[in-house]
Amino acid sequence: MEHSTPPIYTPADSSPTSLSSSALALPSSESLIYRRLAEHYLSAIHAGTLAPGARMPSVRELMRLHQVSLSTALQSLRHLETGGWLEARPRSGYFVRQPRRASLRPMDEPNFSRPLDSAQFVGIHEQVSEFISRRQQKPPAIDLSGMTCAPELYAADALKTAAMRALRDNPLLLTSVMPTNGNPQFRQVVARRALDNGVRISADEVVVTHGCIEALNLALRAVANAGDTIAVESPTYFGLLQTLESLGMRALEIPTSPQAGISIEALQLAFQTHANIKAVVVVPTLQNPLGCIMSDVHKQRLVEVCEQHHVALIEDDAYSELTDTEVPPAAAKAWDRSGNVIHCVSLNKVLAPGMRLGWISSGKWHERVKMLKFAHMRASEEWTQITAANYMASPAYDRHLRRLRATLKQQREQMSEAIAAYFPQQTRLNLPRGGIGLWIELPDGLCSKALFKAALEEGIGLSPGIIFSNSHRFDHYVRLSCGKPFTRELDQAIRRLGMLVTNLKKST
Ligand SMILES: Cc1ncc(COP(=O)(O)O)c(C=O)c1O
C-alpha cells in the first residue's frame, strides 16, 4: 500500500532515509510516487546530506522506509541514475556520483568540400606492425589500446557451464567433422537475434566465422579482387586497412562526420569519379574509432545509393549490442531489398573474446561466401557455437548484455571526466552513446606517435591516430579503451597521460 502526504524535504531535515512513509504524497499514479521519492533523495544530494560516493539505501530499504512497492523503489533509483545523479555498481548497489567536472569541447566536422584523396594501396601495415611490436616488446602495465573489455565483464561461469553441457550432451563433438557453414542450432539463434536489429534472415543464410575480421575478409574477397578500390570511412578501423593491404586492394577514404557517419555526398562523388569501386565498408553503429551512430535515414540512404551504383555495401556490425539503449539500432541490412548488403557480425565484444565467434549474412553473394569459407578454412569449431547457442537462447544473455552496457557506460563517463579534468583545455572529445572506446583530439596538432612512445615508457598503452588512416589527418588523435573498470590506478594513468600531453605541448 503506498502512502500519501506531500514530500517536504529541506536541508535542515535529518538524513533522507528518515523520511517517513507518511511524507510521501498520495499521487494518482505510481509514476508520480517514484518521481517524488527520487526528488526527495535529489534534494538530499543537492544539500550535501548525501555526499558524492555515499551509498543509497537499497531497494529493500527504500520499500521498508517509505512503504513503497518494489517497482516504485527501483524506478526512483533508475530515474536518478538516468539523470546522472547515481551510479549503479555491480553487486554493491547505487551510489551518489561525483559531480561532473568540466566537459570537453566536441570535435569539428571534417572539411567535406576538400577533394578526395586518391585511392591508395594501403601502406598501413608497417605503422600497425610497429605499433604492435613496440607494445609487445614492452607490454604496458595499463593497456588502453585494445577495443576489448576486461575478462571479468563477461559471464565466464555461465559460459563454462554451457561449454560443459555442450560436451556432455554431444560426447563425440570434439572428434566429429564440423558442419561447413556452422552449427544449425547456433545459426538459428543468431538468425532469431538478428530480428532485433531489423534483419530478417533464415538460419540457412548465416555462415559462421572466426569473428568479424574473417567475415570482412570473406565479404571483400566475394565482391572484389586485388587492385580494386574499396571505399572506407575516414578514419577507420586499422584492422580493415590491414586486411585491404593483405588482399592487395586500394582504400579510398571518404570524409566521415564524428556525429553522423560517412558523408553520402562525398561517397556519391567518389562513385562518379572512380571507376572501379567495388564495395563500401561502414560501421553504422559505434564506428571505430569515432564512436558515431548513423541515423536510420542515413542508413537507408546509404543502402539506396550503393544499390543504385551497383556497389556492394559491407556492414561491419561489431558493436551494435553495446549501445546505451536497451534495443540496438537497426542494422543497415534491415533496408536491403536486393541482397546488396553483406552483414558482418561479431560476438567477440559482447559475448566472449576467447570464443572468436562471428557470422556473415551475405545476400546475393551467399553461395560465393560459402565457397570462400570452405576453401579458406573449412568450418569454424562447433563446440564454441553450441556453447554460445545454449547461453544466448537463455534470458541470462540479455541480463548479461544489460549489465555490460551499464558498466561500459559508467566506465566511459568516468574516463571522459578524468580526461576533462587532467588533459589541457583545448583537448576535444565526443562522448559516444555506447561502446568501448573514446576518440580524443589532442591540442595544437600534437603528434600521437610521440605521445604513444612517451606513454609506453611510463607503462601506459594507447592507440595513436596515425594507424586509423592512410592520410596524416588523424596523427593528432588517440583512441583510449574504456573496457577496464575505472580504478584509482587508471585514474592516475589518465592523469599521467594528461601531464605528458601538457609537457609535449610545451615542448612544441
Ligand atoms: C570495427 C571493427 N570491426 C571488426 C573488428 C574485428 O572484430 P573480431 O574481433 O570479431 O574479429 C573490430 C575489432 O576491434 C572492430 O573494431
Coordinates of C-alpha atoms and ligand atoms in Angstrom, one line a residue:
M1 CA 0.0 0.0 0.0
E2 CA 1.6 3.3 -1.0
H3 CA 1.1 6.4 1.2
S4 CA 0.1 10.0 0.9
T5 CA 1.3 13.3 2.3
P6 CA 3.4 15.6 0.2
P7 CA 7.2 15.1 0.4
I8 CA 8.7 18.1 2.2
Y9 CA 12.4 18.0 2.4
T10 CA 14.7 20.8 3.4
P11 CA 18.4 20.7 4.0
A12 CA 17.6 21.0 7.7
D13 CA 15.8 17.7 7.6
S14 CA 17.6 14.8 9.0
S15 CA 19.0 12.1 6.7
P16 CA 16.7 11.3 3.8
T17 CA 16.4 7.8 4.9
S18 CA 14.4 9.2 7.9
L19 CA 11.7 10.3 5.6
S20 CA 8.7 8.6 6.9
S21 CA 6.2 6.7 4.8
S22 CA 3.7 9.4 5.5
A23 CA 5.9 12.0 3.9
L24 CA 5.2 10.7 0.5
A25 CA 2.3 12.3 -1.4
L26 CA -0.7 10.2 -2.5
P27 CA -0.2 10.5 -6.2
S28 CA -2.8 9.5 -8.7
S29 CA -0.3 7.1 -10.3
E30 CA 2.7 5.1 -9.4
S31 CA 4.8 7.2 -11.7
L32 CA 4.2 10.2 -9.5
I33 CA 5.3 8.4 -6.4
Y34 CA 8.6 7.3 -7.8
R35 CA 9.3 10.8 -9.0
R36 CA 8.6 12.2 -5.6
L37 CA 10.7 9.6 -4.0
A38 CA 13.5 10.4 -6.4
E39 CA 13.1 14.2 -5.8
H40 CA 13.3 13.6 -2.1
Y41 CA 16.7 12.0 -2.5
L42 CA 17.8 14.5 -5.1
S43 CA 17.2 17.3 -2.5
A44 CA 19.4 15.4 -0.1
I45 CA 22.2 15.1 -2.8
H46 CA 21.9 18.9 -3.5
A47 CA 22.1 19.7 0.2
G48 CA 25.1 17.5 0.6
T49 CA 23.4 15.3 3.1
L50 CA 24.1 12.5 0.7
A51 CA 27.7 13.3 -0.4
P52 CA 29.4 12.0 -3.6
G53 CA 30.3 8.4 -3.1
A54 CA 27.6 7.8 -0.4
R55 CA 25.7 4.6 -0.7
M56 CA 22.0 4.9 -1.4
P57 CA 19.5 2.8 0.6
S58 CA 19.0 -0.5 -1.1
V59 CA 15.7 -1.3 -2.9
R60 CA 14.5 -3.3 0.1
E61 CA 15.4 -0.4 2.5
L62 CA 13.5 2.0 0.3
M63 CA 10.5 -0.3 0.3
R64 CA 10.6 -0.6 4.0
L65 CA 11.3 3.1 4.8
H66 CA 8.8 4.6 2.5
Q67 CA 6.3 1.8 2.3
V68 CA 6.5 1.7 -1.5
S69 CA 6.4 -1.2 -3.9
L70 CA 9.4 -2.9 -5.4
S71 CA 8.8 -1.3 -8.8
T72 CA 8.5 2.2 -7.3
A73 CA 11.7 1.8 -5.4
L74 CA 13.5 0.5 -8.5
Q75 CA 12.1 3.2 -10.7
S76 CA 13.2 6.0 -8.5
L77 CA 16.7 4.7 -8.3
R78 CA 16.8 4.3 -12.1
H79 CA 15.4 7.7 -12.6
L80 CA 18.2 9.2 -10.5
E81 CA 20.7 7.0 -12.4
T82 CA 19.5 8.2 -15.8
G83 CA 19.7 11.8 -14.6
G84 CA 23.4 11.2 -13.8
W85 CA 23.0 11.5 -10.0
L86 CA 23.6 7.9 -9.1
E87 CA 25.8 5.2 -10.4
A88 CA 25.0 1.5 -10.1
R89 CA 27.9 -0.6 -9.1
P90 CA 27.6 -4.3 -9.9
R91 CA 26.6 -6.3 -6.8
S92 CA 27.1 -3.3 -4.5
G93 CA 24.0 -1.1 -5.1
Y94 CA 23.6 2.6 -6.0
F95 CA 26.0 5.3 -5.0
V96 CA 25.9 9.1 -5.4
R97 CA 28.0 10.1 -8.3
Q98 CA 30.9 12.6 -8.2
P99 CA 29.6 15.9 -9.7
R100 CA 30.5 16.2 -13.4
R101 CA 33.7 18.1 -13.9
A102 CA 34.5 20.4 -16.8
S103 CA 33.4 18.8 -20.0
L104 CA 35.5 19.0 -23.2
R105 CA 34.5 20.6 -26.4
P106 CA 33.2 18.3 -29.1
M107 CA 35.1 17.8 -32.3
D108 CA 34.6 19.8 -35.5
E109 CA 33.1 18.3 -38.6
P110 CA 35.6 17.3 -41.3
N111 CA 36.0 19.5 -44.4
F112 CA 33.5 17.8 -46.7
S113 CA 34.4 20.0 -49.6
R114 CA 38.0 19.0 -49.8
P115 CA 38.8 16.9 -52.8
L116 CA 39.0 13.2 -52.1
D117 CA 42.5 11.6 -51.7
S118 CA 43.4 9.3 -54.5
A119 CA 42.6 5.6 -53.9
Q120 CA 45.6 4.1 -52.4
F121 CA 47.2 0.7 -51.9
V122 CA 47.2 0.8 -48.2
G123 CA 50.6 1.3 -46.6
I124 CA 49.3 1.0 -43.1
H125 CA 50.8 -2.4 -42.3
E126 CA 54.2 -1.0 -41.3
Q127 CA 52.7 1.5 -38.9
V128 CA 50.4 -1.0 -37.3
S129 CA 53.2 -3.6 -37.1
E130 CA 55.4 -1.1 -35.5
F131 CA 52.7 -0.1 -33.0
I132 CA 52.0 -3.8 -32.2
S133 CA 55.6 -4.9 -31.9
R134 CA 56.6 -1.9 -29.7
R135 CA 53.7 -2.8 -27.4
Q136 CA 54.8 -6.5 -27.4
Q137 CA 58.4 -5.6 -26.6
K138 CA 57.4 -3.6 -23.6
P139 CA 53.9 -4.7 -22.5
P140 CA 52.3 -1.8 -20.8
A141 CA 51.1 -2.2 -17.2
I142 CA 48.0 -0.3 -18.1
D143 CA 46.9 -1.1 -21.6
L144 CA 44.3 1.2 -23.0
S145 CA 44.9 0.4 -26.7
G146 CA 42.6 -2.5 -27.5
M147 CA 38.8 -2.4 -28.0
T148 CA 38.2 -5.2 -25.6
C149 CA 36.6 -5.4 -22.2
A150 CA 38.2 -6.8 -19.0
P151 CA 37.6 -10.6 -18.9
E152 CA 35.6 -10.2 -15.7
L153 CA 32.9 -8.2 -17.5
Y154 CA 31.8 -11.3 -19.3
A155 CA 29.7 -14.2 -17.9
A156 CA 32.7 -16.6 -17.5
D157 CA 31.0 -19.0 -15.1
A158 CA 27.8 -19.3 -17.1
L159 CA 29.8 -19.9 -20.3
K160 CA 31.9 -22.6 -18.6
T161 CA 28.7 -24.3 -17.6
A162 CA 27.3 -24.0 -21.1
A163 CA 30.5 -25.4 -22.6
M164 CA 30.5 -28.4 -20.2
R165 CA 26.8 -29.0 -21.1
A166 CA 27.7 -28.9 -24.8
L167 CA 30.4 -31.5 -24.4
R168 CA 28.2 -33.7 -22.1
D169 CA 25.3 -33.6 -24.5
N170 CA 27.5 -34.3 -27.5
P171 CA 30.1 -36.8 -26.4
L172 CA 31.6 -37.0 -29.9
L173 CA 31.7 -33.3 -30.5
L174 CA 35.5 -32.9 -30.5
T175 CA 36.1 -36.0 -32.6
S176 CA 33.4 -35.3 -35.3
V177 CA 33.7 -33.4 -38.6
M178 CA 32.1 -30.0 -38.2
P179 CA 29.2 -28.7 -40.4
T180 CA 30.7 -26.4 -43.0
N181 CA 28.5 -23.3 -42.6
G182 CA 28.2 -23.6 -38.9
N183 CA 26.1 -25.4 -36.2
P184 CA 22.4 -25.3 -37.2
Q185 CA 21.3 -24.5 -33.6
F186 CA 23.7 -21.6 -33.4
R187 CA 22.7 -20.3 -36.8
Q188 CA 19.1 -20.5 -35.7
V189 CA 19.8 -18.5 -32.5
V190 CA 21.7 -15.7 -34.4
A191 CA 19.0 -15.5 -37.1
R192 CA 16.5 -15.0 -34.3
R193 CA 18.6 -12.3 -32.7
A194 CA 19.1 -10.6 -36.0
L195 CA 15.4 -9.8 -35.9
D196 CA 16.1 -7.4 -33.0
N197 CA 18.3 -5.4 -35.4
G198 CA 15.5 -5.4 -38.0
V199 CA 17.2 -8.1 -40.1
R200 CA 15.1 -10.9 -41.4
I201 CA 17.2 -13.8 -42.4
S202 CA 16.9 -17.5 -42.1
A203 CA 19.4 -19.8 -40.4
D204 CA 20.4 -21.0 -43.9
E205 CA 21.6 -17.5 -44.8
V206 CA 24.1 -17.5 -42.0
V207 CA 27.7 -18.6 -42.3
V208 CA 29.6 -18.8 -39.1
T209 CA 33.1 -17.1 -39.0
H210 CA 36.0 -16.6 -36.7
G211 CA 34.8 -13.2 -35.6
C212 CA 34.1 -10.1 -37.7
I213 CA 37.6 -10.0 -39.2
E214 CA 37.1 -13.3 -41.0
A215 CA 33.6 -12.1 -42.1
L216 CA 35.1 -8.9 -43.5
N217 CA 37.8 -10.9 -45.3
L218 CA 35.2 -13.2 -46.9
A219 CA 33.0 -10.3 -47.9
L220 CA 35.8 -8.4 -49.6
R221 CA 37.0 -11.4 -51.4
A222 CA 33.5 -12.2 -52.6
V223 CA 32.9 -8.8 -54.2
A224 CA 36.4 -7.6 -55.2
N225 CA 39.8 -8.6 -56.5
A226 CA 43.3 -7.4 -55.9
G227 CA 43.7 -4.0 -57.4
D228 CA 40.1 -3.0 -56.9
T229 CA 39.1 0.0 -54.9
I230 CA 37.1 -0.1 -51.6
A231 CA 35.6 3.0 -50.1
V232 CA 36.1 3.2 -46.4
E233 CA 35.2 5.7 -43.6
S234 CA 38.0 8.1 -42.7
P235 CA 39.2 7.5 -40.0
T236 CA 38.6 3.7 -40.0
Y237 CA 39.4 0.6 -38.0
F238 CA 43.1 -0.2 -38.7
G239 CA 42.3 -3.9 -38.9
L240 CA 40.3 -3.2 -42.1
L241 CA 43.2 -1.3 -43.6
Q242 CA 45.5 -4.2 -42.8
T243 CA 43.0 -6.6 -44.4
L244 CA 42.8 -4.4 -47.5
E245 CA 46.6 -4.3 -47.7
S246 CA 46.8 -8.1 -47.3
L247 CA 44.3 -8.5 -50.2
G248 CA 46.1 -6.1 -52.5
M249 CA 43.1 -3.8 -52.6
R250 CA 43.1 0.0 -52.6
A251 CA 41.4 2.1 -49.9
L252 CA 39.5 5.2 -50.8
E253 CA 38.9 7.2 -47.7
I254 CA 35.6 9.0 -47.6
P255 CA 35.2 12.0 -45.1
T256 CA 33.2 10.9 -42.1
S257 CA 31.4 13.0 -39.6
P258 CA 32.2 12.2 -35.9
Q259 CA 28.5 12.8 -35.2
A260 CA 26.6 11.4 -38.2
G261 CA 28.9 8.9 -40.0
I262 CA 30.1 8.6 -43.6
S263 CA 29.3 11.5 -46.0
I264 CA 26.8 10.2 -48.6
E265 CA 27.5 13.3 -50.8
A266 CA 31.3 12.5 -50.8
L267 CA 30.5 8.9 -51.5
Q268 CA 28.3 9.8 -54.5
L269 CA 31.1 12.0 -55.8
A270 CA 33.5 9.1 -55.4
F271 CA 31.2 6.8 -57.4
Q272 CA 31.1 9.4 -60.2
T273 CA 34.9 9.9 -60.3
H274 CA 36.3 6.5 -59.5
A275 CA 35.6 3.7 -62.0
N276 CA 36.3 0.5 -60.1
I277 CA 34.9 1.0 -56.6
K278 CA 33.6 -2.5 -55.8
A279 CA 32.4 -2.0 -52.2
V280 CA 31.8 0.4 -49.4
V281 CA 32.7 -0.8 -45.9
V282 CA 31.0 1.0 -43.0
V283 CA 30.4 0.6 -39.3
P284 CA 27.0 2.3 -38.9
T285 CA 26.7 1.8 -35.2
L286 CA 29.5 2.9 -32.9
Q287 CA 32.1 3.4 -35.6
N288 CA 35.6 2.6 -34.7
P289 CA 37.4 4.9 -33.8
L290 CA 34.8 7.8 -33.9
G291 CA 32.1 6.2 -31.9
C292 CA 29.3 7.7 -34.0
I293 CA 25.9 6.1 -34.8
M294 CA 24.3 6.7 -38.1
S295 CA 20.6 7.7 -38.1
D296 CA 18.1 5.4 -39.7
V297 CA 17.5 7.9 -42.5
H298 CA 21.3 7.9 -43.2
K299 CA 21.5 4.1 -43.3
Q300 CA 18.5 3.8 -45.6
R301 CA 20.0 6.4 -47.9
L302 CA 23.4 4.7 -47.9
V303 CA 21.8 1.3 -48.8
E304 CA 19.9 3.0 -51.7
V305 CA 22.9 4.9 -53.1
C306 CA 25.1 1.7 -53.1
E307 CA 22.3 -0.2 -54.7
Q308 CA 21.8 2.5 -57.4
H309 CA 25.6 2.4 -58.3
H310 CA 25.8 -1.4 -58.1
V311 CA 28.4 -1.2 -55.4
A312 CA 28.3 -3.8 -52.6
L313 CA 27.7 -2.4 -49.1
I314 CA 29.7 -4.3 -46.4
E315 CA 28.3 -3.6 -43.0
D316 CA 30.6 -4.2 -40.1
D317 CA 28.4 -4.8 -37.1
A318 CA 30.8 -5.5 -34.2
Y319 CA 29.3 -3.1 -31.7
S320 CA 25.6 -2.5 -32.0
E321 CA 24.7 -4.6 -28.9
L322 CA 26.9 -2.2 -26.9
T323 CA 24.8 1.0 -27.5
D324 CA 23.3 2.5 -24.3
T325 CA 19.8 1.8 -25.4
E326 CA 18.0 -1.5 -24.5
V327 CA 17.1 -2.2 -28.1
P328 CA 20.1 -2.0 -30.5
P329 CA 19.7 0.3 -33.5
A330 CA 18.6 -1.3 -36.7
A331 CA 21.3 -2.6 -39.0
A332 CA 21.6 -1.1 -42.5
K333 CA 20.9 -4.6 -43.7
A334 CA 17.3 -4.0 -42.5
W335 CA 16.8 -1.8 -45.6
D336 CA 18.3 -4.2 -48.0
R337 CA 15.8 -5.3 -50.6
S338 CA 18.1 -6.8 -53.3
G339 CA 20.7 -8.7 -51.3
N340 CA 23.3 -6.0 -51.9
V341 CA 24.2 -5.6 -48.2
I342 CA 26.7 -8.0 -46.6
H343 CA 26.2 -8.0 -42.9
C344 CA 29.3 -9.0 -40.8
V345 CA 28.7 -9.5 -37.1
S346 CA 30.9 -10.3 -34.1
L347 CA 30.3 -11.8 -30.7
N348 CA 33.8 -11.0 -29.6
K349 CA 33.0 -7.7 -27.9
V350 CA 29.7 -8.7 -26.4
L351 CA 29.8 -12.4 -25.5
A352 CA 33.4 -13.5 -25.1
P353 CA 36.6 -12.6 -26.9
G354 CA 38.1 -16.0 -26.2
M355 CA 35.5 -17.8 -28.4
R356 CA 36.2 -15.9 -31.6
L357 CA 32.7 -16.2 -32.9
G358 CA 31.1 -14.1 -35.6
W359 CA 28.9 -14.6 -38.7
I360 CA 28.2 -13.3 -42.1
S361 CA 24.9 -13.0 -44.0
S362 CA 25.9 -12.1 -47.5
G363 CA 22.7 -11.6 -49.6
K364 CA 23.3 -12.3 -53.2
W365 CA 26.9 -13.3 -52.6
H366 CA 25.9 -16.1 -50.2
E367 CA 27.0 -19.0 -52.4
R368 CA 30.3 -17.4 -53.2
V369 CA 30.9 -16.6 -49.5
K370 CA 30.2 -20.3 -48.6
M371 CA 32.7 -21.4 -51.2
L372 CA 35.3 -19.0 -50.0
K373 CA 34.8 -20.0 -46.4
F374 CA 35.2 -23.7 -47.3
A375 CA 38.3 -23.0 -49.4
H376 CA 39.8 -20.8 -46.8
M377 CA 39.4 -22.8 -43.6
R378 CA 36.6 -25.4 -44.0
A379 CA 34.5 -24.8 -40.9
S380 CA 34.6 -23.0 -37.6
E381 CA 34.8 -25.0 -34.4
E382 CA 31.5 -26.4 -33.4
W383 CA 31.8 -26.6 -29.6
T384 CA 32.1 -22.9 -29.2
Q385 CA 28.9 -22.4 -31.3
I386 CA 26.9 -24.9 -29.3
T387 CA 28.1 -23.3 -26.1
A388 CA 27.1 -19.9 -27.4
A389 CA 23.8 -21.2 -28.6
N390 CA 23.0 -22.7 -25.2
Y391 CA 23.8 -19.4 -23.4
M392 CA 22.3 -17.0 -25.9
A393 CA 19.0 -18.7 -26.0
S394 CA 18.6 -18.2 -22.3
P395 CA 17.4 -14.9 -20.6
A396 CA 20.8 -14.8 -18.9
Y397 CA 22.3 -13.5 -22.1
D398 CA 20.1 -10.4 -22.1
R399 CA 20.8 -9.8 -18.5
H400 CA 24.5 -10.0 -19.2
L401 CA 24.1 -7.5 -22.1
R402 CA 22.2 -5.1 -19.9
R403 CA 24.9 -5.3 -17.2
L404 CA 27.7 -5.0 -19.7
R405 CA 26.1 -1.9 -21.3
A406 CA 25.6 -0.2 -18.0
T407 CA 29.1 -1.0 -16.8
L408 CA 30.6 0.3 -20.0
K409 CA 28.5 3.5 -19.8
Q410 CA 29.8 4.1 -16.3
Q411 CA 33.4 3.4 -17.3
R412 CA 33.2 5.7 -20.3
E413 CA 31.8 8.5 -18.3
Q414 CA 34.4 8.1 -15.6
M415 CA 37.2 8.0 -18.1
S416 CA 35.9 11.1 -20.0
E417 CA 35.6 13.0 -16.8
A418 CA 39.1 12.2 -15.9
I419 CA 40.3 13.3 -19.4
A420 CA 38.3 16.5 -18.9
A421 CA 40.0 17.1 -15.6
Y422 CA 43.6 16.2 -16.5
F423 CA 44.1 17.0 -20.1
P424 CA 44.7 20.5 -21.4
Q425 CA 41.5 22.5 -22.1
Q426 CA 41.9 22.5 -25.9
T427 CA 41.6 18.7 -26.0
R428 CA 38.4 17.6 -27.8
L429 CA 36.2 14.6 -27.2
N430 CA 32.8 13.4 -28.3
L431 CA 31.1 11.2 -25.7
P432 CA 29.8 8.2 -27.7
R433 CA 26.4 6.7 -26.9
G434 CA 27.8 3.3 -26.2
G435 CA 30.8 1.1 -26.9
I436 CA 34.3 0.6 -25.6
G437 CA 36.4 3.5 -26.9
L438 CA 37.0 7.2 -26.7
W439 CA 38.4 9.1 -29.6
I440 CA 40.4 12.1 -28.5
E441 CA 41.7 15.1 -30.5
L442 CA 45.0 16.3 -28.9
P443 CA 45.5 20.1 -28.6
D444 CA 47.7 22.1 -31.0
G445 CA 48.1 19.2 -33.5
L446 CA 50.3 17.3 -31.1
C447 CA 51.8 14.1 -32.6
S448 CA 50.0 11.0 -31.3
K449 CA 53.1 8.9 -32.1
A450 CA 55.2 11.0 -29.7
L451 CA 52.5 10.5 -27.0
F452 CA 52.3 6.8 -27.7
K453 CA 56.1 6.4 -27.2
A454 CA 56.2 8.6 -24.1
A455 CA 53.2 6.8 -22.6
L456 CA 54.7 3.4 -23.3
E457 CA 57.8 4.4 -21.4
E458 CA 55.5 5.0 -18.4
G459 CA 53.8 1.7 -18.8
I460 CA 50.6 3.0 -20.5
G461 CA 49.3 1.7 -23.8
L462 CA 47.1 3.7 -26.2
S463 CA 46.3 3.6 -29.9
P464 CA 47.8 6.5 -31.9
G465 CA 45.6 8.1 -34.5
I466 CA 48.2 7.6 -37.2
I467 CA 47.1 3.9 -37.6
F468 CA 43.5 4.7 -38.5
S469 CA 44.1 6.3 -41.8
N470 CA 46.4 6.2 -44.8
S471 CA 46.5 10.0 -44.7
H472 CA 48.1 12.0 -41.9
R473 CA 44.9 13.8 -41.0
F474 CA 44.5 11.9 -37.7
D475 CA 48.0 12.0 -36.5
H476 CA 47.0 14.2 -33.6
Y477 CA 44.3 11.9 -32.3
V478 CA 44.4 9.0 -29.9
R479 CA 42.0 6.2 -29.0
L480 CA 41.6 5.0 -25.5
S481 CA 39.8 1.9 -24.4
C482 CA 37.2 2.1 -21.5
G483 CA 36.9 -1.6 -21.3
K484 CA 38.5 -1.9 -17.8
P485 CA 37.0 -1.0 -14.5
F486 CA 37.9 2.6 -13.6
T487 CA 40.2 2.1 -10.7
R488 CA 42.4 4.6 -8.8
E489 CA 45.3 3.2 -10.8
L490 CA 43.5 4.0 -14.0
D491 CA 42.7 7.5 -12.8
Q492 CA 46.4 8.0 -12.1
A493 CA 47.3 6.7 -15.5
I494 CA 44.9 9.3 -17.2
R495 CA 46.4 12.0 -15.0
R496 CA 49.9 10.9 -16.1
L497 CA 48.7 11.0 -19.8
G498 CA 47.3 14.5 -19.2
M499 CA 50.7 15.6 -17.9
L500 CA 52.5 14.0 -20.9
V501 CA 50.2 15.9 -23.3
T502 CA 50.9 19.2 -21.4
N503 CA 54.6 18.6 -21.5
L504 CA 54.6 17.7 -25.2
K505 CA 52.5 20.8 -25.8
K506 CA 55.1 23.0 -24.0
S507 CA 57.9 21.5 -26.0
T508 CA 56.4 22.2 -29.4
Ligands
LIG1 C1 35.1 -2.0 -36.4 C2 35.7 -3.4 -36.1 N1 35.4 -4.4 -37.0 C3 35.9 -5.6 -36.8 C4 36.7 -5.9 -35.7 C5 37.2 -7.3 -35.5 O1 36.3 -8.0 -34.8 P1 36.6 -9.5 -34.4 O2 37.4 -9.4 -33.1 O3 35.2 -10.0 -34.1 O4 37.3 -10.2 -35.5 C6 37.0 -4.9 -34.7 C7 37.8 -5.2 -33.6 O5 38.2 -4.3 -32.8 C8 36.4 -3.6 -35.0 O6 36.6 -2.6 -34.1

